[in-house]
Every structure is written in C-alpha cells, then in structure tokens.
Coordinates of C-alpha atoms in Angstrom, one line a residue:
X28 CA 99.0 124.6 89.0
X29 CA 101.0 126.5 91.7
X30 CA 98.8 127.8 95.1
X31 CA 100.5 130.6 97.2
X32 CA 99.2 130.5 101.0
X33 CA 99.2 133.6 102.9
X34 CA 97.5 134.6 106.4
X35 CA 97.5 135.8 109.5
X36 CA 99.9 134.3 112.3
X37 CA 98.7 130.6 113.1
X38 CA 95.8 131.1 110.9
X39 CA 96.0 127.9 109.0
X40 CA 98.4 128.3 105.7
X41 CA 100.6 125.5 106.9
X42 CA 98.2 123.0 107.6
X43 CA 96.8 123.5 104.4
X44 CA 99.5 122.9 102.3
X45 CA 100.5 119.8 104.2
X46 CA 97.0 118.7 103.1
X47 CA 97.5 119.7 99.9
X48 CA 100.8 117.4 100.1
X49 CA 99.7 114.7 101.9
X50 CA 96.5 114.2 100.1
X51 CA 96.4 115.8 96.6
X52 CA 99.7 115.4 95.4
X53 CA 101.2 118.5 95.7
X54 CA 104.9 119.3 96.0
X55 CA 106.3 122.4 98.4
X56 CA 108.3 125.3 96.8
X57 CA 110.2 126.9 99.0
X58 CA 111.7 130.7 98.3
X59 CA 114.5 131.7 100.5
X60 CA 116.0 135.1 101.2
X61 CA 112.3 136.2 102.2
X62 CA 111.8 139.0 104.2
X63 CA 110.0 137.0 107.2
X64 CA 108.9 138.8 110.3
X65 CA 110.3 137.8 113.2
X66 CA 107.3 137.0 115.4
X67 CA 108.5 138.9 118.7
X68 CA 111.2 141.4 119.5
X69 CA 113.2 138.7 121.7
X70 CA 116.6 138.1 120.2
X71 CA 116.6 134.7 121.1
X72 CA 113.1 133.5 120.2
X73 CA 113.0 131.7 117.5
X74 CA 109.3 131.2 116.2
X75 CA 109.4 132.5 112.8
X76 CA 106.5 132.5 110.2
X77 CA 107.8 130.2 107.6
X78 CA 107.7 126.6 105.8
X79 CA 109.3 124.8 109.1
X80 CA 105.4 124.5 110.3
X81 CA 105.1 121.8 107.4
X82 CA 108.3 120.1 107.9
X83 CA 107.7 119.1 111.4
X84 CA 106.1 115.7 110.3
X85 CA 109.3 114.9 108.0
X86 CA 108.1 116.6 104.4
X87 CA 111.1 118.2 103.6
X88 CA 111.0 121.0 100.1
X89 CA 112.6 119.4 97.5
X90 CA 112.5 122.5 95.4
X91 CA 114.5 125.7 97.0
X92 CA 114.7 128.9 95.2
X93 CA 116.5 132.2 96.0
X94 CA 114.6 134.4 93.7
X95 CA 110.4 134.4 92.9
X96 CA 111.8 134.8 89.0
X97 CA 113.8 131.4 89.0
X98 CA 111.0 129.5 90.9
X99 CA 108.1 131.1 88.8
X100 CA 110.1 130.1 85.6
X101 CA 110.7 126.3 87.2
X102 CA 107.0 126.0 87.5
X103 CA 106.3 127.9 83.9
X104 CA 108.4 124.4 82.6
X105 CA 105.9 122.0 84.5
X106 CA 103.0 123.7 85.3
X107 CA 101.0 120.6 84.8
X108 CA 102.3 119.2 87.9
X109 CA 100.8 120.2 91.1
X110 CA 102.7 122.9 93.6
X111 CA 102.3 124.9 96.7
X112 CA 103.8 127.3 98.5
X113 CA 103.7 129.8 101.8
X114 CA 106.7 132.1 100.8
X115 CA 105.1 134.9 99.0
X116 CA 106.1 137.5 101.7
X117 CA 105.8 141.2 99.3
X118 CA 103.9 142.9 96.5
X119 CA 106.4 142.5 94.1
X120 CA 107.1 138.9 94.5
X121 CA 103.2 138.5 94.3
X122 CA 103.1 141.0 90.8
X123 CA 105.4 138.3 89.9
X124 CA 103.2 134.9 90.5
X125 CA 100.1 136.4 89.0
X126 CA 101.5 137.3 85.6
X127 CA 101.1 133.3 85.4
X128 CA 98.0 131.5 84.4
X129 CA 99.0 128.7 87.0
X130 CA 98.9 130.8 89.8
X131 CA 96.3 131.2 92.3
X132 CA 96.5 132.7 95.3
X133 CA 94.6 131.3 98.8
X134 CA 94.2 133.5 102.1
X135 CA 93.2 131.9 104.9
X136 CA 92.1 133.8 107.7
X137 CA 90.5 132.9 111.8
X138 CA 89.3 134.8 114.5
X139 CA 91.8 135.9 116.4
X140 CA 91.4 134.9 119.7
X141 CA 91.6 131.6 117.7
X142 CA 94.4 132.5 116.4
X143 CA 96.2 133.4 119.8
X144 CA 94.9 129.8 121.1
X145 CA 97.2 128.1 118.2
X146 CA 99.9 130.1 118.7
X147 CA 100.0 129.4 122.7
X148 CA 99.9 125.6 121.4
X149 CA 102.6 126.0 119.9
X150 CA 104.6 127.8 122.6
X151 CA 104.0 125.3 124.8
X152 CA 104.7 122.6 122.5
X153 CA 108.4 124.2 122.4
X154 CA 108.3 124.5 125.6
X155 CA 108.6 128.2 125.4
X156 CA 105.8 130.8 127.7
X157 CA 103.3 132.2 125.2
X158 CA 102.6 136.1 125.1
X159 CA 99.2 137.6 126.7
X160 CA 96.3 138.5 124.1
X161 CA 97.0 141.6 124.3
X162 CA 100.5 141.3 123.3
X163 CA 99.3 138.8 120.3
X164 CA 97.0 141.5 118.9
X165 CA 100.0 143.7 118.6
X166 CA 102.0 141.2 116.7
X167 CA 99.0 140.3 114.5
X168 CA 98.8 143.9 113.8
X169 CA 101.9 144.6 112.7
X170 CA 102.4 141.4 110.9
X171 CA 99.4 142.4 109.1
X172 CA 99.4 146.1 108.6
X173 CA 102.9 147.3 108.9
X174 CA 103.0 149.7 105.9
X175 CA 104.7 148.3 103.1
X176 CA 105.6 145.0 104.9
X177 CA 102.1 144.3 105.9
X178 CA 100.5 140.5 104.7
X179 CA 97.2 142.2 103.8
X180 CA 99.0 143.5 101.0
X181 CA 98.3 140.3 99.6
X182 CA 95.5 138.9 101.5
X183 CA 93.1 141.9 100.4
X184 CA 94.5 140.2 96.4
X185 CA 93.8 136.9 97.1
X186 CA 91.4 135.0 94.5
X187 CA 89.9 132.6 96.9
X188 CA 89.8 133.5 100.5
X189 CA 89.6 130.6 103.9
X190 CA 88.0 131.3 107.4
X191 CA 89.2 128.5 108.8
X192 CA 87.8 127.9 112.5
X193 CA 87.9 124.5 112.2
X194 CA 88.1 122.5 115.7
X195 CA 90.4 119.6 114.7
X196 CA 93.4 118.7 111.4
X197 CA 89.7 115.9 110.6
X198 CA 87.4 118.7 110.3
X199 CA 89.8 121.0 108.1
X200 CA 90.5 118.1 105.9
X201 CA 86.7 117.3 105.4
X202 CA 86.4 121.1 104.3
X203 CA 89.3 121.0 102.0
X204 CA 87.9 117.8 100.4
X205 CA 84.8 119.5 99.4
X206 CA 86.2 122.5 98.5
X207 CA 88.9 121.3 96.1
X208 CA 91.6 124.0 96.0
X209 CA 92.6 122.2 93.0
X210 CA 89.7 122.7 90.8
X211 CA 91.6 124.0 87.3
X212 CA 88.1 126.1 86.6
X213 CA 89.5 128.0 89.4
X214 CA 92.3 129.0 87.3
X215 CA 90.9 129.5 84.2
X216 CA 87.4 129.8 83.7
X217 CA 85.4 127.6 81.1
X218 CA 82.8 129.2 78.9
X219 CA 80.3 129.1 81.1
X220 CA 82.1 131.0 83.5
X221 CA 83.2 133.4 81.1
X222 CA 80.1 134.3 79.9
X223 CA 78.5 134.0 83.3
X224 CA 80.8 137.0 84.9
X225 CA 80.8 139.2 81.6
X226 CA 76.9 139.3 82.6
X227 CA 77.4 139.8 86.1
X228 CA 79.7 142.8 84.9
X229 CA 77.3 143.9 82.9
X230 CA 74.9 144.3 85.9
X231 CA 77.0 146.8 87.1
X232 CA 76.0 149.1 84.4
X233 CA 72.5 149.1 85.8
X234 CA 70.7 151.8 87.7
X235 CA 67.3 150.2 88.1
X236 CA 66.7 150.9 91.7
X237 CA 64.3 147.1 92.1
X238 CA 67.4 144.6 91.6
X239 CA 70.8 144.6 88.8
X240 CA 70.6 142.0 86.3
X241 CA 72.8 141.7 83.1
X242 CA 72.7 139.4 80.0
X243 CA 74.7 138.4 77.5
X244 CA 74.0 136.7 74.1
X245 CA 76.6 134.4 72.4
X246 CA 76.7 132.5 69.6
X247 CA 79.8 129.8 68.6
X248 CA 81.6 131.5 71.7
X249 CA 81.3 134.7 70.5
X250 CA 79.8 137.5 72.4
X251 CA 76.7 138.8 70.1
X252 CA 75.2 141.9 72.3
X253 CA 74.9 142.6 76.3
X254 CA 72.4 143.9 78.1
X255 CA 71.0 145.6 81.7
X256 CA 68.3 146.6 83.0
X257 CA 67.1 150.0 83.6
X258 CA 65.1 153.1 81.6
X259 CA 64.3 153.3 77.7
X260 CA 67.2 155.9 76.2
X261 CA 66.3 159.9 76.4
X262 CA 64.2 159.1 79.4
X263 CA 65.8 159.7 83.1
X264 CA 68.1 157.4 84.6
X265 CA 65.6 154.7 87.1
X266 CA 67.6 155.8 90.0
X267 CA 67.0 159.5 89.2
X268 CA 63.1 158.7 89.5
X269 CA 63.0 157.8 85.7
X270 CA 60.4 154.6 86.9
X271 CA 57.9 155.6 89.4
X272 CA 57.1 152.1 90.0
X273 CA 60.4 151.0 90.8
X274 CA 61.0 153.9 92.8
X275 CA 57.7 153.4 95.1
X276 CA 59.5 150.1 95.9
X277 CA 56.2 147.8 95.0
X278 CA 56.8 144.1 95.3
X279 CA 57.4 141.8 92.9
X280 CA 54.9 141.0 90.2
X281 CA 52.9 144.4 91.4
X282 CA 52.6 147.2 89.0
X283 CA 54.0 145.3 86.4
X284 CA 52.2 147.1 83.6
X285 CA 53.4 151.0 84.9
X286 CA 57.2 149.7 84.9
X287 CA 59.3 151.6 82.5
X288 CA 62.3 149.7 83.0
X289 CA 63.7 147.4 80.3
X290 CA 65.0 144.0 81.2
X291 CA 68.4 143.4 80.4
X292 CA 67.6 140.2 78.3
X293 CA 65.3 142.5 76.7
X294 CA 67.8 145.5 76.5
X295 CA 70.6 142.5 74.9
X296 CA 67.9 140.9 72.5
X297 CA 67.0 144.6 70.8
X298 CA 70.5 145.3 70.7
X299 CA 71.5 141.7 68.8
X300 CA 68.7 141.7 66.5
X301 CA 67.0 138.4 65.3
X302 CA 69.0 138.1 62.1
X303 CA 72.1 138.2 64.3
X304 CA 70.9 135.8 67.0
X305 CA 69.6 132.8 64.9
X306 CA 69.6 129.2 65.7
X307 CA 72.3 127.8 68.4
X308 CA 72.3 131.3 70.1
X309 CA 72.9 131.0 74.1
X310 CA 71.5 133.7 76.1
X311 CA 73.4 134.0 79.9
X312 CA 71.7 135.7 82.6
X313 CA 72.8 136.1 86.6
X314 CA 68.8 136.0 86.8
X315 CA 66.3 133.5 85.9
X316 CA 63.7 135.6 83.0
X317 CA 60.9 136.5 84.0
X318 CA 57.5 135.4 81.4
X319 CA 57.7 138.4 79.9
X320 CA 61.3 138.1 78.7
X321 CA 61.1 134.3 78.3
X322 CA 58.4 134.9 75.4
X323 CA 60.8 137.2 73.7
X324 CA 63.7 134.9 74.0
X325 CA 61.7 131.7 72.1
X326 CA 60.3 134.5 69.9
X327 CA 63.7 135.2 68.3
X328 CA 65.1 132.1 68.0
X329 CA 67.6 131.7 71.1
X330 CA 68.4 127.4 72.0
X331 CA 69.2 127.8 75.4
X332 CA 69.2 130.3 78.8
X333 CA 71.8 129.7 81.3
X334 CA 71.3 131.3 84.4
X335 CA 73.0 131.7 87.8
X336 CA 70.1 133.2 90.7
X337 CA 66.8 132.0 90.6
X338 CA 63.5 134.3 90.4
X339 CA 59.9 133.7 91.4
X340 CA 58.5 133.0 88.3
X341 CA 61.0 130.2 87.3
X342 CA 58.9 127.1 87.0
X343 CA 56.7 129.3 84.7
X344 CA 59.3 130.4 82.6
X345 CA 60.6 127.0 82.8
X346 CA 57.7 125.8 81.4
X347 CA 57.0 128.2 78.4
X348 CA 60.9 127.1 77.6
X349 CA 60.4 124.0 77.3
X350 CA 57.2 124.0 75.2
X351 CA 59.1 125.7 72.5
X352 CA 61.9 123.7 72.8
X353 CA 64.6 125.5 74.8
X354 CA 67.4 124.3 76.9
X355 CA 67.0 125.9 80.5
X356 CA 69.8 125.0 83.3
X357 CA 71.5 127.0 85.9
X358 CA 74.9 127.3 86.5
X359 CA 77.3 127.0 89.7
X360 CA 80.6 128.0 89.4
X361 CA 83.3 126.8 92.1
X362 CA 83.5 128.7 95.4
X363 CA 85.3 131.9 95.4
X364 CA 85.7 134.9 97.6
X365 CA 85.0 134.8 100.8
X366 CA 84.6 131.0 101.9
X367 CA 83.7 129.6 105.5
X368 CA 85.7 126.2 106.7
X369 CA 84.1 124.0 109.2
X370 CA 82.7 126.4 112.1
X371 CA 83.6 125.2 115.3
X372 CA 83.8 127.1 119.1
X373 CA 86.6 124.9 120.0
X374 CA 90.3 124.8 119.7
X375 CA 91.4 124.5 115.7
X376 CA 94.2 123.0 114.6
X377 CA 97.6 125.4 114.7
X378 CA 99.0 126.4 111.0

C-alpha cells in the first residue's frame, strides 16, 4: 500500500505521515527533483514545503528517488509493505501513482486562519518573524491555485479527503486511529462494496422527483439486472410531471396507491426475471425496501437484501424478511470523501 499526502501549507500532511510511521508501520518515500514552492519571495528564507517537517524528530527516508517512475516501480516490487509519501507535487506525477492499485491518495485540509496559527509556530520555533494573515492568504493562494502549479490540482483528486482541526499531535492520533488510513477496502473494494456503488450509480439514472434509489441483483458475483426508480416506459419522465403524486410532494406513506413510479428493486426484479434470479440471488439496495417491494423480493426467490440507508418502514420489512426466511443486513463501507478530524477551536498541531 503506498499513501500520497497533499494539502494546504501547515495543513497537517506531515504529521500524518509521521503517524503513519511511528504507529502503523509505514516507511517514507521520498521523490527528489520536485518542483516545491518556495513559501515566500525572500531569497534567504528557507521554509520550504517538503519531507524535512517529518525528519525533525530523527526519521530519516531510507528510500530516495529522482523520478515518480523509478519509485512507483520500487513499490510495484513490494507493494505488500506499507509506504507513504508527501512528494507528489504535479498532475503528471499524480497520473503516474494512480495507474497503481496500491495507491491512494489523502488530502488533508484546515481552516485557514488555523493554518496561519501553525505556520507562525513554526516561524517562531526557527526563530524567524512570521508573515501577517493577510500575507499568508496570499501564499496559500498561490500555493493552491497557481494555474498549472497549483496543489488543488490534486487535492480536488484525492480519494479520501482530512479536515484536520485537531487541537493537539493526541487528538489527531486518536482520529487517525479510528479512521485507519490503512484499511486495504480502501484500495480495493470487496464485493459488497462493489455492488453497493454499482447501485448507488444506478441511482443516478433516476428522475423520480420524491428520493433516487438504485438496485442491483447478483448472483455467484455476477451482476443479473439493475434497477431505478421512476415512471413505467412510454409514460412521461417523473420529473417532467409523469407522477402527480410525487410531484405534489406528499409525505411518505401518503398517496401511496396514485404513485406511478416503479421502485427500482421492482424496476431490477422485472428486468431479471424469476427464472434468472433463483435461489442464492443477492439483491443490493442504497435503500432499505419498502413492504411493497419486500413481498416481491421473497416472492421470486432472492436469499438476501443488503442495504446501505435505512427507510421508515424497515422493521416491517424486516419482519416480512425474516418470516420467509431472508437474510437482511446493512452495509457500511469505510469513510471516504469528505471526512472531519477531531474539531477543536484551539491551536492544532503544525504539519
């Protein structure tokens, strides 16, 4: 496994992967000849956004490369082993790293007055004066957007993304330990997963105007039919008006019988068939069914529903399930997107 850190100045990358040293056994990669941005326009300042940060308690990189290729094709030999590294500084070097299964790329993020706190720290620690806000925002600004150059580049590409406004090194570690950057589902994901976001695509498709659901109907790991929810075919589109009670916005469980939407388990259990379904079918769902669906699923024969977002009808589908004999359970992947760190108003701990 090999995790690439990027972020804003003094948003947290280093500490991270000194915890990810220090505490999960991973090893620092460190690519030289990067173009790094020199912090300030001084000549003689020399606070530069590189792997130094992590060094500064004695973990020295053992591995140094000079190109992205020769340290992606070190990994590619022991990709088993556990790596990290903050030197991914351009879109091509990125392009590079995510051709790998191995790869997955972390951004980690803070307010930035925050930020401008840390960096001060720092400053003073080196006993060097640190710039005004106003003159930090400017950095941050260009270390973030300068075209081409600019590190949202490959924040905004980032699999997993980090606020980190965490107070102390304590409270960051905490987070980290119940995160687990080093979940390998993260990487690639198991069946579950899998099927679980090729229903969540399918949701995408619909254009019922109440709430998107999509399905999807396996059997021995094999994708048998998908579904979504919205209007019968030849009939008008539910966001064109094609189901008055959807479009009069009525609550749940009201108007029921006038709704001429089909559910997607519904739309994915007409499309499969039963002869196709038969016994050991899964059915995956982003939404619990509702009792309507859930007699049509035991009708045809499905063993189980896995589901990601409950509904308010679920102990009664539940129960239905599990008088016919149907496996029910819901499903969490790990964290992605957009995750929140310890939350703190005070000081955090510099990067």
């Amino acid at each position: 496994m090999l995790i690439g850190l990027c972020g804003g100045i003094c948003a947290g990358k280093h500490a991270i992967a000194e915890y990810l040293i220090q505490h999960q056994g991973f090893q620092l990669l460190e690519l030289t000849n990067q173009p790094h941005h020199r912090i300030t326009d001084e000549p003689d300042d020399d606070l530069r956004l590189q792997a130094s940060e992590i060094k500064k308690n004695g973990e020295q990189a053992k591995f140094v490369f000079t190109t992205a290729d020769a340290l992606v094709d070190f990994v590619t030999k022991r990709w088993q082993e556990r790596w990290v590294t903050t030197d991914i500084a351009d879109g091509p070097t990125l392009d590079r790293f995510l051709l790998r299964p191995f790869f997955l790329l972390v951004s980690v993020d803070a307010p930035v007055s925050l930020r401008w706190k840390r960096f001060s720290d720092r400053c003073w620690r080196r006993q060097l004066d640190p710039p005004d806000l106003e003159k930090f925002v400017l950095w941050n600004d260009r270390h973030l957007y300068q075209r081409d150059l600019g590190r949202v580049y490959l924040t905004d590409r980032a699999q997993v993304r980090l606020f980190n406004s965490s107070s102390s090194l304590d409270e960051l570690h905490q987070s980290l330990q119940t995160l687990n950057l080093a979940d390998e589902q993260r990487l690639r994901p198991n069946w579950d997963q899998y099927f679980m976001q090729l229903a969540s695509l399918a949701a995408q498709r619909s254009n019922c105007m109440k709430r998107r659901v999509g399905c999807v109907v396996v059997r021995e790991r094999r994708v048998i039919s998908t579904g979504y929810n919205g209007t019968p075919r030849h009939l008008p589109n539910c966001n064109e008006g094609g189901c008055p009670r959807c479009n009069r916005g009525d609550g749940g469980g009201v108007g029921l019988s006038a709704c001429l939407c089909l559910h997607a388990e519904e739309n994915a259990l007409l499309e499969a068939g039963r002869e196709r379904i038969r016994e050991g079918a899964i059915l995956y769902c982003d939404t619990c069914p509702c009792l309507t669906c859930t007699v049509k699923i035991t009708q045809v024969g499905i063993s189980e529903v896995v589901y990601s977002q409950s509904y308010n009808m679920d102990q009664e589908s539940a129960a239905i399930l599990e008088a016919a004999g149907v496996r029910l359970r819901q499903f969490s992947p790990p964290s992605k997107g957009l995750i929140y760190l310890q939350q703190s108003n005070e000081p955090a701990a510099s990067s």
